[in-house]
Short mmCIF file of C-alpha atoms in Angstrom, two decimals:
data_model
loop_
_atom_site.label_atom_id
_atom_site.label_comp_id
_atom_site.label_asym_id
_atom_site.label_seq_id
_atom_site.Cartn_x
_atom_site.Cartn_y
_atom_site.Cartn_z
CA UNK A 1 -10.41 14.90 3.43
CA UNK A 2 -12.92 12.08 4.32
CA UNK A 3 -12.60 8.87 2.17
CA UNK A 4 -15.67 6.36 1.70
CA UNK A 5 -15.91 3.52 0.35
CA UNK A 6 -19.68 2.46 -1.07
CA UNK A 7 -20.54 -1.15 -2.41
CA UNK A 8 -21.54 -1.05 -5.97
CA UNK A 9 -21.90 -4.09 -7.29
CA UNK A 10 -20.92 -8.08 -7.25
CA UNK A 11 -20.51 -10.54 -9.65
CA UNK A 12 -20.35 -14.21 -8.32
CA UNK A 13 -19.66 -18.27 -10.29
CA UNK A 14 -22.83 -19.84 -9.06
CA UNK A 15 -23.14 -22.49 -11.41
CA UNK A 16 -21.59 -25.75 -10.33
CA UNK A 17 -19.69 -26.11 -13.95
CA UNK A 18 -18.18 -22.62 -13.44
CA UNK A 19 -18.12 -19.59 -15.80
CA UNK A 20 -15.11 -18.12 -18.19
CA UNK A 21 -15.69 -14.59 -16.00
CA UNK A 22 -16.95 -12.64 -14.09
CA UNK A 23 -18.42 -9.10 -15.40
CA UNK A 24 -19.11 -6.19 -13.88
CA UNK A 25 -21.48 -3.90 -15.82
CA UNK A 26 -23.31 -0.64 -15.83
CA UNK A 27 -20.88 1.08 -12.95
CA UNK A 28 -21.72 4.43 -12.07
CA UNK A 29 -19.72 7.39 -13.12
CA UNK A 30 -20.37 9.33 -9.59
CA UNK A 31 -17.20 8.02 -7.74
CA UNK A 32 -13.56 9.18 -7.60
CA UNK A 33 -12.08 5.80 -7.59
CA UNK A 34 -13.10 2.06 -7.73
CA UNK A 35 -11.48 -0.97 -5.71
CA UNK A 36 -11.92 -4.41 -6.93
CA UNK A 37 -11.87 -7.55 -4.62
CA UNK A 38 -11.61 -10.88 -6.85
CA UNK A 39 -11.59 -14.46 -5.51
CA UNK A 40 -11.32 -17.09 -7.90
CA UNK A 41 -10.28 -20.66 -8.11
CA UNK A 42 -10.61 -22.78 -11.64
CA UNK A 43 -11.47 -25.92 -13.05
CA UNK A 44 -8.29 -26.90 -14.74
CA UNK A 45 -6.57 -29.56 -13.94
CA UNK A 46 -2.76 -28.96 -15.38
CA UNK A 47 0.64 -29.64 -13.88
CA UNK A 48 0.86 -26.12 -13.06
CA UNK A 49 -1.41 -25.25 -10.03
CA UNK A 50 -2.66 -22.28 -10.85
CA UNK A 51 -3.71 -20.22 -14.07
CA UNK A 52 -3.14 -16.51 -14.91
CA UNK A 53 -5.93 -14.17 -14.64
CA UNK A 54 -6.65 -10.77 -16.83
CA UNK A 55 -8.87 -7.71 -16.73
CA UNK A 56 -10.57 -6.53 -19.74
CA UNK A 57 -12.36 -3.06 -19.52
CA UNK A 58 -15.22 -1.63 -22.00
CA UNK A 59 -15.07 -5.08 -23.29
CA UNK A 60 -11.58 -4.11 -24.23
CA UNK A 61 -8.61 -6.51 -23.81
CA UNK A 62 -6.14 -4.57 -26.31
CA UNK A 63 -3.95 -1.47 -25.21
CA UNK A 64 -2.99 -2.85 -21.69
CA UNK A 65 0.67 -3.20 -20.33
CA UNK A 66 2.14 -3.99 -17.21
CA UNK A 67 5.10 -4.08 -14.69
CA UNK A 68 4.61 -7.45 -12.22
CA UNK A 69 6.94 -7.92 -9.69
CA UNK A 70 5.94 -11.60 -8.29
CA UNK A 71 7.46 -14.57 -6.01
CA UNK A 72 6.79 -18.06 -6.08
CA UNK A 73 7.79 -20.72 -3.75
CA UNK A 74 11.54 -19.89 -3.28
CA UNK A 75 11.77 -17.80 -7.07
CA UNK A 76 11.30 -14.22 -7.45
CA UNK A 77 11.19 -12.44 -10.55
CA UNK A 78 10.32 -9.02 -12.54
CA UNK A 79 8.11 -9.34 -15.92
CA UNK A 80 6.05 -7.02 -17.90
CA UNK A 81 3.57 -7.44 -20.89
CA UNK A 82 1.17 -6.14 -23.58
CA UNK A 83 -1.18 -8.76 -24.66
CA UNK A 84 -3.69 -9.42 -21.94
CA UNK A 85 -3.66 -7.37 -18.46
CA UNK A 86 -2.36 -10.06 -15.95
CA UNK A 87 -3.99 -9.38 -12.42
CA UNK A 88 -2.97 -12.54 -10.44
CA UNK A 89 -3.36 -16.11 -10.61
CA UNK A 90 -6.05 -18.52 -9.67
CA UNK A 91 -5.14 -22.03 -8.34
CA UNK A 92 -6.73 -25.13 -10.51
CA UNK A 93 -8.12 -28.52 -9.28
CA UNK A 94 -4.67 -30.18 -8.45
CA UNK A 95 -3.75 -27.02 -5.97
CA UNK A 96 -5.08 -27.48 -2.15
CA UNK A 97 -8.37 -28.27 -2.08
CA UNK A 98 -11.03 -25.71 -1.73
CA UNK A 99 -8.03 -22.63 -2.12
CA UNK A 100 -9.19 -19.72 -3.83
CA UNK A 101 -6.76 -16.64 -4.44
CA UNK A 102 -7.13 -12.90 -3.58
CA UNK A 103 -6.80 -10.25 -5.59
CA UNK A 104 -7.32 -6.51 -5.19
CA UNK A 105 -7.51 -4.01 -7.96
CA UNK A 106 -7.21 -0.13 -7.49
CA UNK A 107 -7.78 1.99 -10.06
CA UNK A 108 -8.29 5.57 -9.58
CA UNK A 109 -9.58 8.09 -11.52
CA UNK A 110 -11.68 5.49 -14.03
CA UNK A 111 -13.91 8.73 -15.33
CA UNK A 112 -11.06 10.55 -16.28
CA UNK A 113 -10.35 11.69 -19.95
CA UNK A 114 -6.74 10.68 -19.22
CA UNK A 115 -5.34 7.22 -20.07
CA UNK A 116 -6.46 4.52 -16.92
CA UNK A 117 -3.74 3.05 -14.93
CA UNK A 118 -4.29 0.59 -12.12
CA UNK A 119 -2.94 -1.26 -9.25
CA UNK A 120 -3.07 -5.15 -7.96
CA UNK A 121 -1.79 -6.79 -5.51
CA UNK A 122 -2.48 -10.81 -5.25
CA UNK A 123 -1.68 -14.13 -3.72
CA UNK A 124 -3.16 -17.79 -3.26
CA UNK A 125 -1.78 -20.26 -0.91
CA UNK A 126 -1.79 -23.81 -0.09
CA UNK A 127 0.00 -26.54 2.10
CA UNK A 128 3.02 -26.99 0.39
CA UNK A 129 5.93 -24.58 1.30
CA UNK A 130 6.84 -24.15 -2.11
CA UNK A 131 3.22 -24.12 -3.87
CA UNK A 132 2.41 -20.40 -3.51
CA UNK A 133 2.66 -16.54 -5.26
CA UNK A 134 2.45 -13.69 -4.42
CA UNK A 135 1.91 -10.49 -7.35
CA UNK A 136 2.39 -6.66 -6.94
CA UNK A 137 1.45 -5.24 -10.54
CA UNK A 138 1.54 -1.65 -12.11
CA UNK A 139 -0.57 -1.56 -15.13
CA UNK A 140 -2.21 0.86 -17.78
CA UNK A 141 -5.12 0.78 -20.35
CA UNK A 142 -4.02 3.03 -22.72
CA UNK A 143 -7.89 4.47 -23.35
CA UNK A 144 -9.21 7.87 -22.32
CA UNK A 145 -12.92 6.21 -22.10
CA UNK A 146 -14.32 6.13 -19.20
CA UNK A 147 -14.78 2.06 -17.60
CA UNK A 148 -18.19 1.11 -17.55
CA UNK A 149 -17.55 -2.43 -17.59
CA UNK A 150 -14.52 -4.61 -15.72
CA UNK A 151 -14.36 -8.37 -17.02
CA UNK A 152 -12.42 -10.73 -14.87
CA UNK A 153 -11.27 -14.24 -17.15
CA UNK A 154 -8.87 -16.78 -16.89
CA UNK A 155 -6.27 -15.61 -19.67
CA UNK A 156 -6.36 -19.37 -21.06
CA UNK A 157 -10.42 -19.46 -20.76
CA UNK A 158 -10.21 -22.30 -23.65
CA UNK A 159 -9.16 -24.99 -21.51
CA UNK A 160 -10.73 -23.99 -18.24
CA UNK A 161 -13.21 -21.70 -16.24
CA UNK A 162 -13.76 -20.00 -13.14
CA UNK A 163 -14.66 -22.31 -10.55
CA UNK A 164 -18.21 -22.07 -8.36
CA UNK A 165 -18.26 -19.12 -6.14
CA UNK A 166 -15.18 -17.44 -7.77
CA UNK A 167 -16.34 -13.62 -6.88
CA UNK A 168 -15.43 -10.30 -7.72
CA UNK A 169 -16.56 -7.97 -5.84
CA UNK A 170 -16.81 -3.56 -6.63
CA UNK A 171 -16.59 -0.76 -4.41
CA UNK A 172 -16.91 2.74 -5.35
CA UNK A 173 -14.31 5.56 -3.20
CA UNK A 174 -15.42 9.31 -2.93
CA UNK A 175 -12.97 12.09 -1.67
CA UNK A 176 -15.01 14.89 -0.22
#
């Protein structure tokens, strides 16, 4: 079976005062499977570092849950939840400057008529040995709709936004 893996679409921060998210809209209903690339840093300033990010499809941010297995600068833990769809983190203003995380998003079968799970696997750096995190997440959008849209926020978008050239970035995967 050959795999391939066509761009589809990105959705980029350009303004200098940054964005609450990044959307994704009008994807294609010809592929198997879509991969999602995010990059984001925010504006907040905070004693935490770094901020939790969510996904929203449809313009839907109800019926998710997950499974996150995540480590942090010396502490590892195990959580799961069912209010927003945590994807990964993005480090705020008093993190290393100019850091921006990594995300990547799998989720196969988003055309199906069956309920859409997904994948992610994250981290952002910086300089200080205990200043990091790294996420592996199961999660599931309990919809049997089709995603058209994927929406990429900050889950505390009332206090800060998505810094300037935060990008997310779509890829389309056929199996033929």
């Amino acid at each position: 079976m050959a795999v391939t893996f066509e761009f589809i679409n990105k959705g980029t921060v350009t303004a200098s005062g940054g964005s609450a998210d990044i959307t994704i809209s009008n994807i294609p209903s010809t592929y198997d499977d879509l991969v999602l690339f995010v990059s984001t840093r925010n504006t907040g300033a905070f004693s935490a570092t770094s901020r939790a990010l969510a996904i929203e499809f449809n313009g839907s941010s109800s019926s998710f849950s997950y499974r996150r297995f995540y480590g942090t600068g010396g502490v590892t833990g195990v959580d799961n939840g069912t209010t927003n769809a945590f994807i990964g983190i993005a480090p705020g203003t008093s993190a290393t400057a100019d850091m921006f995380s990594l995300s990547k998003i799998y989720i196969p079968d988003y055309t199906s008529s069956r309920k859409k799970v997904f994948q992610t696997d994250g981290s952002v750096g910086s300089n200080s040995s205990s200043d990091y995190e790294i996420d592996l997440l199961g999660g599931m959008w309990d919809s049997t709709s089709a995603i058209n849209s994927i929406k990429i926020f900050a889950v505390n978008a009332t206090t800060l936004n998505l810094a300037q050239y935060s990008s997310a970035t779509l890829y389309g995967v056929k199996k033929s």
